[in-house]
mmCIF file of C-alpha atoms in Angstrom:
data_model
loop_
_atom_site.group_PDB
_atom_site.id
_atom_site.type_symbol
_atom_site.label_atom_id
_atom_site.label_comp_id
_atom_site.label_asym_id
_atom_site.label_seq_id
_atom_site.Cartn_x
_atom_site.Cartn_y
_atom_site.Cartn_z
ATOM 1 C CA MET Z 1 -32.136 -159.894 -86.450
ATOM 2 C CA GLU Z 2 -30.466 -157.708 -83.869
ATOM 3 C CA GLN Z 3 -30.702 -154.698 -86.190
ATOM 4 C CA LEU Z 4 -34.418 -155.308 -86.551
ATOM 5 C CA SER Z 5 -34.880 -155.285 -82.776
ATOM 6 C CA HIS Z 6 -33.077 -151.927 -82.588
ATOM 7 C CA LEU Z 7 -35.375 -150.550 -85.280
ATOM 8 C CA VAL Z 8 -38.482 -151.795 -83.472
ATOM 9 C CA GLU Z 9 -37.265 -150.247 -80.212
ATOM 10 C CA ALA Z 10 -36.534 -146.929 -81.916
ATOM 11 C CA LEU Z 11 -40.005 -146.857 -83.499
ATOM 12 C CA HIS Z 12 -41.560 -147.760 -80.161
ATOM 13 C CA ASP Z 13 -39.688 -144.897 -78.484
ATOM 14 C CA HIS Z 14 -40.667 -142.346 -81.193
ATOM 15 C CA PRO Z 15 -44.265 -142.966 -82.327
ATOM 16 C CA VAL Z 16 -44.419 -139.534 -84.015
ATOM 17 C CA LEU Z 17 -41.855 -140.732 -86.559
ATOM 18 C CA VAL Z 18 -44.096 -143.692 -87.353
ATOM 19 C CA GLY Z 19 -47.011 -141.346 -88.002
ATOM 20 C CA VAL Z 20 -44.945 -139.026 -90.182
ATOM 21 C CA GLY Z 21 -43.577 -142.000 -92.099
ATOM 22 C CA LEU Z 22 -47.041 -143.414 -92.720
ATOM 23 C CA VAL Z 23 -48.373 -140.066 -93.909
ATOM 24 C CA ALA Z 24 -45.390 -139.685 -96.246
ATOM 25 C CA LEU Z 25 -45.846 -143.240 -97.529
ATOM 26 C CA PHE Z 26 -49.558 -142.818 -98.277
ATOM 27 C CA GLY Z 27 -49.003 -139.344 -99.745
ATOM 28 C CA GLY Z 28 -46.332 -140.689 -102.082
ATOM 29 C CA TYR Z 29 -48.555 -143.579 -103.120
ATOM 30 C CA TYR Z 30 -51.413 -141.155 -103.865
ATOM 31 C CA LEU Z 31 -49.172 -138.961 -106.001
ATOM 32 C CA LEU Z 32 -47.826 -141.944 -107.932
ATOM 33 C CA GLN Z 33 -51.296 -143.357 -108.647
ATOM 34 C CA ARG Z 34 -52.887 -140.048 -109.633
ATOM 35 C CA LYS Z 35 -53.466 -139.479 -113.338
ATOM 36 C CA PRO Z 36 -51.740 -136.522 -114.978
ATOM 37 C CA ARG Z 37 -53.778 -133.375 -115.534
ATOM 38 C CA ILE Z 38 -53.761 -133.805 -119.311
ATOM 39 C CA ALA Z 39 -55.299 -137.277 -118.992
ATOM 40 C CA ARG Z 40 -57.978 -136.036 -116.585
ATOM 41 C CA ASP Z 41 -58.820 -133.121 -118.907
ATOM 42 C CA ALA Z 42 -59.017 -135.463 -121.901
ATOM 43 C CA GLU Z 43 -61.385 -137.808 -120.063
ATOM 44 C CA GLN Z 44 -63.569 -134.868 -119.056
ATOM 45 C CA ARG Z 45 -63.744 -133.570 -122.646
ATOM 46 C CA LEU Z 46 -64.537 -137.035 -123.925
ATOM 47 C CA ALA Z 47 -67.362 -137.355 -121.410
ATOM 48 C CA VAL Z 48 -68.790 -134.005 -122.549
ATOM 49 C CA LEU Z 49 -68.610 -135.068 -126.204
ATOM 50 C CA ARG Z 50 -70.279 -138.377 -125.431
ATOM 51 C CA LYS Z 51 -73.048 -136.575 -123.576
ATOM 52 C CA GLU Z 52 -73.592 -134.161 -126.470
ATOM 53 C CA ARG Z 53 -73.701 -136.950 -129.054
ATOM 54 C CA ASP Z 54 -75.831 -139.287 -126.932
ATOM 55 C CA GLY Z 55 -78.858 -140.408 -128.897
ATOM 56 C CA TYR Z 56 -77.742 -138.652 -132.090
ATOM 57 C CA TYR Z 57 -78.501 -141.631 -134.265
ATOM 58 C CA ASN Z 58 -81.912 -142.049 -132.640
ATOM 59 C CA ARG Z 59 -83.017 -138.570 -133.768
ATOM 60 C CA LEU Z 60 -82.145 -138.896 -137.464
ATOM 61 C CA ARG Z 61 -84.867 -138.527 -140.085
ATOM 62 C CA ARG Z 62 -86.278 -141.725 -141.385
ATOM 63 C CA LEU Z 63 -85.755 -142.622 -145.001
ATOM 64 C CA ARG Z 64 -88.874 -143.134 -147.088
#
């Protein structure tokens, strides 16, 4: 518990370190949660293909 009080005092004395730590923490979380480029490109291509093929079966000729 005593070590924790020293840590709290140190963070209270140096608030810039708290800010830098938070930015680093959120930046690391963002990088870990971000999808790889190949996955983003694949999703984009799939969306384009779906848009091109949208309604394809609605425009077919009717059988007599």
